[in-house]
Amino acid sequence: MLKFISFGSGSSGNCYYLATANDALLIDIGVGLRGLKKNCKDYGCSLSDVHHVLITHDHADHIKSVGSFSHDYGVPVYATQEVHQGINRNYCITKKIAPEFTRLIEKGKTIQIGEFRVTPFEVPHDSSDNVGYMIEAEGVTFCIITDAGRVTDGMKPYISRANYLVLEANHDVEMVQNGPYPQFLKERILSQTGHLNNRESGEALAENMTEQLRHVWLCHLSEENNHPELARKTVESVLRSYGIIAGKDIQLEVLKRTTPTGPYELAIE
Ligand SMILES: [Zn+2]
Ligand SMILES: [Zn+2]
């Protein structure tokens, strides 16, 4: 059975774990390695069972420990060429990814990585590049979309195909507008290459989800410009206006920012 754990979600660090019975991967490693090791152990899994790393984009909250992890555990790291170049240029990343562990992916091209069939796809964001991932394993389609300035037509088919979906619900627009951030930062967050707000997240779901969708986790919530309850309620109310009832038609949860959420067993009977 496919297993999913979130080891951190948001600007303090992102890291997601996905495992089959014999294989495991991490999506982004923006959390500290020591904490990750401990959390993993608490969940009865080991970082030495992780055989692949997928990176969405080259912001520090997604890549902080990827070089050290790849080096210490000898694990290959998959990312687009632009993201790999961005990681190499990033002065926050002291340990770089060695050439022998660098793996290139291309948007729209499906590749088999261990027991996972992985399709990266374009997600607009103000990093060197950014991708979402559709991951198929053990008959389940898992999809992750984070740090999305907007939902493009190219992203919609992936939402439609998902059985399990991690989707950004970063902020409440009014909280950003009335909040303490400097103007340039407000504009960045709200821009088409910034982050997805609660309402946009709900609409993307309501307009594109199919009956195949079981469970949605809202991710990358802002600490200053959102509340878990607000995110959930906003998405729920958008869904309701489309006749979709959270808790009945789909399960809806919010991932915690700095503590692990899960584990979840992903299966379709
Ligand atoms: Zn981020
Ligand atoms: Zn980002």
PDB file of C-alpha atoms in Angstrom, residues 32-194:
ATOM      1  CA  GLY A  32      16.772  20.242   8.439  1.00  0.00           C
ATOM      2  CA  LEU A  33      18.281  16.805   8.010  1.00  0.00           C
ATOM      3  CA  ARG A  34      18.584  16.007  11.707  1.00  0.00           C
ATOM      4  CA  GLY A  35      14.900  16.722  12.368  1.00  0.00           C
ATOM      5  CA  LEU A  36      13.891  14.808   9.260  1.00  0.00           C
ATOM      6  CA  LYS A  37      15.876  11.778  10.388  1.00  0.00           C
ATOM      7  CA  LYS A  38      14.214  11.870  13.804  1.00  0.00           C
ATOM      8  CA  ASN A  39      10.709  12.382  12.428  1.00  0.00           C
ATOM      9  CA  CYS A  40      11.212   9.591   9.945  1.00  0.00           C
ATOM     10  CA  LYS A  41      12.321   7.249  12.715  1.00  0.00           C
ATOM     11  CA  ASP A  42       9.300   8.202  14.830  1.00  0.00           C
ATOM     12  CA  TYR A  43       7.146   7.044  11.936  1.00  0.00           C
ATOM     13  CA  GLY A  44       8.923   3.717  11.712  1.00  0.00           C
ATOM     14  CA  CYS A  45      10.647   4.509   8.429  1.00  0.00           C
ATOM     15  CA  SER A  46      14.283   5.159   7.678  1.00  0.00           C
ATOM     16  CA  LEU A  47      15.943   7.703   5.421  1.00  0.00           C
ATOM     17  CA  SER A  48      18.205   4.924   4.152  1.00  0.00           C
ATOM     18  CA  ASP A  49      15.128   3.411   2.472  1.00  0.00           C
ATOM     19  CA  VAL A  50      14.686   6.573   0.377  1.00  0.00           C
ATOM     20  CA  HIS A  51      16.088   5.900  -3.086  1.00  0.00           C
ATOM     21  CA  HIS A  52      15.063   9.004  -5.046  1.00  0.00           C
ATOM     22  CA  VAL A  53      14.481  12.713  -4.503  1.00  0.00           C
ATOM     23  CA  LEU A  54      12.223  14.877  -6.667  1.00  0.00           C
ATOM     24  CA  ILE A  55      12.576  18.657  -6.472  1.00  0.00           C
ATOM     25  CA  THR A  56       9.817  21.094  -7.427  1.00  0.00           C
ATOM     26  CA  HIS A  57      11.901  24.300  -7.527  1.00  0.00           C
ATOM     27  CA  ASP A  58      15.000  26.033  -6.208  1.00  0.00           C
ATOM     28  CA  HIS A  59      13.674  28.150  -3.325  1.00  0.00           C
ATOM     29  CA  ALA A  60      15.453  27.494  -0.028  1.00  0.00           C
ATOM     30  CA  ASP A  61      12.299  26.206   1.698  1.00  0.00           C
ATOM     31  CA  HIS A  62      12.322  23.321  -0.821  1.00  0.00           C
ATOM     32  CA  ILE A  63      16.017  22.545  -1.273  1.00  0.00           C
ATOM     33  CA  LYS A  64      17.840  23.486   1.936  1.00  0.00           C
ATOM     34  CA  SER A  65      19.097  19.983   2.761  1.00  0.00           C
ATOM     35  CA  VAL A  66      18.925  18.282  -0.631  1.00  0.00           C
ATOM     36  CA  GLY A  67      22.683  18.448  -1.281  1.00  0.00           C
ATOM     37  CA  SER A  68      23.589  17.062   2.144  1.00  0.00           C
ATOM     38  CA  PHE A  69      20.970  14.328   1.890  1.00  0.00           C
ATOM     39  CA  SER A  70      22.086  13.273  -1.588  1.00  0.00           C
ATOM     40  CA  HIS A  71      25.720  13.270  -0.452  1.00  0.00           C
ATOM     41  CA  ASP A  72      25.192  11.450   2.859  1.00  0.00           C
ATOM     42  CA  TYR A  73      22.825   8.790   1.503  1.00  0.00           C
ATOM     43  CA  GLY A  74      24.108   8.551  -2.086  1.00  0.00           C
ATOM     44  CA  VAL A  75      20.695   9.298  -3.575  1.00  0.00           C
ATOM     45  CA  PRO A  76      19.992  10.786  -7.038  1.00  0.00           C
ATOM     46  CA  VAL A  77      18.074  14.058  -7.297  1.00  0.00           C
ATOM     47  CA  TYR A  78      15.581  14.691 -10.107  1.00  0.00           C
ATOM     48  CA  ALA A  79      14.826  18.236 -11.227  1.00  0.00           C
ATOM     49  CA  THR A  80      14.639  20.266 -14.431  1.00  0.00           C
ATOM     50  CA  GLN A  81      17.898  21.649 -15.788  1.00  0.00           C
ATOM     51  CA  GLU A  82      16.919  25.199 -14.742  1.00  0.00           C
ATOM     52  CA  VAL A  83      16.207  24.053 -11.176  1.00  0.00           C
ATOM     53  CA  HIS A  84      19.521  22.176 -10.968  1.00  0.00           C
ATOM     54  CA  GLN A  85      21.318  25.307 -12.180  1.00  0.00           C
ATOM     55  CA  GLY A  86      19.395  27.375  -9.633  1.00  0.00           C
ATOM     56  CA  ILE A  87      20.417  24.997  -6.817  1.00  0.00           C
ATOM     57  CA  ASN A  88      24.071  25.311  -7.910  1.00  0.00           C
ATOM     58  CA  ARG A  89      23.856  29.100  -7.827  1.00  0.00           C
ATOM     59  CA  ASN A  90      22.016  29.257  -4.478  1.00  0.00           C
ATOM     60  CA  TYR A  91      24.365  30.530  -1.781  1.00  0.00           C
ATOM     61  CA  CYS A  92      22.080  29.139   0.994  1.00  0.00           C
ATOM     62  CA  ILE A  93      22.933  25.635  -0.162  1.00  0.00           C
ATOM     63  CA  THR A  94      26.395  24.872   1.131  1.00  0.00           C
ATOM     64  CA  LYS A  95      26.469  21.264  -0.022  1.00  0.00           C
ATOM     65  CA  LYS A  96      25.777  20.957  -3.751  1.00  0.00           C
ATOM     66  CA  ILE A  97      24.442  17.957  -5.616  1.00  0.00           C
ATOM     67  CA  ALA A  98      27.327  15.948  -7.086  1.00  0.00           C
ATOM     68  CA  PRO A  99      27.181  15.423 -10.885  1.00  0.00           C
ATOM     69  CA  GLU A 100      26.772  11.654 -10.466  1.00  0.00           C
ATOM     70  CA  PHE A 101      23.579  12.219  -8.471  1.00  0.00           C
ATOM     71  CA  THR A 102      22.142  14.859 -10.809  1.00  0.00           C
ATOM     72  CA  ARG A 103      19.179  13.611 -12.863  1.00  0.00           C
ATOM     73  CA  LEU A 104      17.372  15.760 -15.411  1.00  0.00           C
ATOM     74  CA  ILE A 105      13.639  15.662 -15.961  1.00  0.00           C
ATOM     75  CA  GLU A 106      11.517  17.360 -18.607  1.00  0.00           C
ATOM     76  CA  LYS A 107       8.061  18.782 -18.181  1.00  0.00           C
ATOM     77  CA  GLY A 108       5.385  16.594 -19.753  1.00  0.00           C
ATOM     78  CA  LYS A 109       7.733  13.594 -20.084  1.00  0.00           C
ATOM     79  CA  THR A 110       6.834  10.558 -18.001  1.00  0.00           C
ATOM     80  CA  ILE A 111       9.711   8.531 -16.579  1.00  0.00           C
ATOM     81  CA  GLN A 112       9.920   5.423 -14.442  1.00  0.00           C
ATOM     82  CA  ILE A 113      11.825   6.080 -11.226  1.00  0.00           C
ATOM     83  CA  GLY A 114      12.114   2.876  -9.231  1.00  0.00           C
ATOM     84  CA  GLU A 115       8.549   1.746  -8.575  1.00  0.00           C
ATOM     85  CA  PHE A 116       7.109   5.175  -9.385  1.00  0.00           C
ATOM     86  CA  ARG A 117       5.887   6.503 -12.736  1.00  0.00           C
ATOM     87  CA  VAL A 118       6.593  10.205 -12.540  1.00  0.00           C
ATOM     88  CA  THR A 119       5.291  13.011 -14.762  1.00  0.00           C
ATOM     89  CA  PRO A 120       6.531  16.535 -14.010  1.00  0.00           C
ATOM     90  CA  PHE A 121       4.432  19.415 -15.303  1.00  0.00           C
ATOM     91  CA  GLU A 122       4.751  23.199 -15.507  1.00  0.00           C
ATOM     92  CA  VAL A 123       3.630  25.266 -12.490  1.00  0.00           C
ATOM     93  CA  PRO A 124       4.115  29.061 -12.740  1.00  0.00           C
ATOM     94  CA  HIS A 125       6.241  30.524  -9.925  1.00  0.00           C
ATOM     95  CA  ASP A 126       9.027  33.086  -9.555  1.00  0.00           C
ATOM     96  CA  SER A 127      11.850  30.553  -9.152  1.00  0.00           C
ATOM     97  CA  SER A 128      14.298  29.418 -11.885  1.00  0.00           C
ATOM     98  CA  ASP A 129      11.607  26.944 -12.883  1.00  0.00           C
ATOM     99  CA  ASN A 130       8.909  24.990 -11.036  1.00  0.00           C
ATOM    100  CA  VAL A 131       7.077  21.734 -11.563  1.00  0.00           C
ATOM    101  CA  GLY A 132       4.208  19.813 -10.082  1.00  0.00           C
ATOM    102  CA  TYR A 133       4.367  16.033 -10.068  1.00  0.00           C
ATOM    103  CA  MET A 134       1.929  13.313 -10.977  1.00  0.00           C
ATOM    104  CA  ILE A 135       3.158  10.063  -9.458  1.00  0.00           C
ATOM    105  CA  GLU A 136       1.591   6.716 -10.247  1.00  0.00           C
ATOM    106  CA  ALA A 137       2.336   3.678  -8.111  1.00  0.00           C
ATOM    107  CA  GLU A 138       0.428   0.620  -6.912  1.00  0.00           C
ATOM    108  CA  GLY A 139      -2.601   1.642  -8.967  1.00  0.00           C
ATOM    109  CA  VAL A 140      -2.883   5.033  -7.270  1.00  0.00           C
ATOM    110  CA  THR A 141      -2.404   8.463  -8.859  1.00  0.00           C
ATOM    111  CA  PHE A 142      -0.907  11.004  -6.471  1.00  0.00           C
ATOM    112  CA  CYS A 143      -0.449  14.596  -7.509  1.00  0.00           C
ATOM    113  CA  ILE A 144       1.309  17.567  -5.912  1.00  0.00           C
ATOM    114  CA  ILE A 145       0.991  21.240  -6.852  1.00  0.00           C
ATOM    115  CA  THR A 146       2.797  23.751  -4.658  1.00  0.00           C
ATOM    116  CA  ASP A 147       4.076  27.322  -5.011  1.00  0.00           C
ATOM    117  CA  ALA A 148       1.654  28.025  -7.845  1.00  0.00           C
ATOM    118  CA  GLY A 149       1.094  31.614  -8.915  1.00  0.00           C
ATOM    119  CA  ARG A 150      -2.037  30.503 -10.704  1.00  0.00           C
ATOM    120  CA  VAL A 151      -3.709  27.402 -12.092  1.00  0.00           C
ATOM    121  CA  THR A 152      -3.029  27.140 -15.820  1.00  0.00           C
ATOM    122  CA  ASP A 153      -4.961  25.051 -18.343  1.00  0.00           C
ATOM    123  CA  GLY A 154      -1.922  22.776 -18.535  1.00  0.00           C
ATOM    124  CA  MET A 155      -2.216  21.921 -14.834  1.00  0.00           C
ATOM    125  CA  LYS A 156      -5.930  21.102 -14.862  1.00  0.00           C
ATOM    126  CA  PRO A 157      -5.734  17.591 -16.403  1.00  0.00           C
ATOM    127  CA  TYR A 158      -3.444  16.524 -13.559  1.00  0.00           C
ATOM    128  CA  ILE A 159      -5.980  17.628 -10.951  1.00  0.00           C
ATOM    129  CA  SER A 160      -8.614  15.680 -12.879  1.00  0.00           C
ATOM    130  CA  ARG A 161      -6.541  12.506 -12.893  1.00  0.00           C
ATOM    131  CA  ALA A 162      -5.589  12.559  -9.213  1.00  0.00           C
ATOM    132  CA  ASN A 163      -6.889  10.106  -6.624  1.00  0.00           C
ATOM    133  CA  TYR A 164      -4.878  11.922  -3.970  1.00  0.00           C
ATOM    134  CA  LEU A 165      -3.880  15.552  -4.281  1.00  0.00           C
ATOM    135  CA  VAL A 166      -1.596  17.924  -2.378  1.00  0.00           C
ATOM    136  CA  LEU A 167      -2.624  21.451  -3.396  1.00  0.00           C
ATOM    137  CA  GLU A 168      -1.343  24.828  -2.255  1.00  0.00           C
ATOM    138  CA  ALA A 169      -3.673  27.103  -0.277  1.00  0.00           C
ATOM    139  CA  ASN A 170      -1.101  29.704   0.708  1.00  0.00           C
ATOM    140  CA  HIS A 171      -3.006  32.750   1.849  1.00  0.00           C
ATOM    141  CA  ASP A 172      -6.186  34.693   2.309  1.00  0.00           C
ATOM    142  CA  VAL A 173      -6.070  37.682  -0.049  1.00  0.00           C
ATOM    143  CA  GLU A 174      -7.499  40.138   2.507  1.00  0.00           C
ATOM    144  CA  MET A 175      -5.043  39.023   5.163  1.00  0.00           C
ATOM    145  CA  VAL A 176      -2.174  39.724   2.746  1.00  0.00           C
ATOM    146  CA  GLN A 177      -3.597  43.115   1.772  1.00  0.00           C
ATOM    147  CA  ASN A 178      -4.207  44.210   5.358  1.00  0.00           C
ATOM    148  CA  GLY A 179      -1.188  42.443   6.824  1.00  0.00           C
ATOM    149  CA  PRO A 180       2.272  43.625   7.933  1.00  0.00           C
ATOM    150  CA  TYR A 181       4.262  42.663   4.818  1.00  0.00           C
ATOM    151  CA  PRO A 182       6.006  45.402   2.798  1.00  0.00           C
ATOM    152  CA  GLN A 183       4.257  46.344  -0.432  1.00  0.00           C
ATOM    153  CA  PHE A 184       6.726  44.591  -2.753  1.00  0.00           C
ATOM    154  CA  LEU A 185       6.270  41.327  -0.886  1.00  0.00           C
ATOM    155  CA  LYS A 186       2.466  41.633  -0.945  1.00  0.00           C
ATOM    156  CA  GLU A 187       2.638  42.156  -4.696  1.00  0.00           C
ATOM    157  CA  ARG A 188       4.954  39.171  -5.099  1.00  0.00           C
ATOM    158  CA  ILE A 189       2.701  36.819  -3.151  1.00  0.00           C
ATOM    159  CA  LEU A 190      -0.451  37.958  -4.946  1.00  0.00           C
ATOM    160  CA  SER A 191       1.106  37.933  -8.440  1.00  0.00           C
ATOM    161  CA  GLN A 192       0.553  35.335 -11.154  1.00  0.00           C
ATOM    162  CA  THR A 193       3.959  33.840 -10.305  1.00  0.00           C
ATOM    163  CA  GLY A 194       3.537  34.017  -6.519  1.00  0.00           C
TER     164      GLY A 194
END
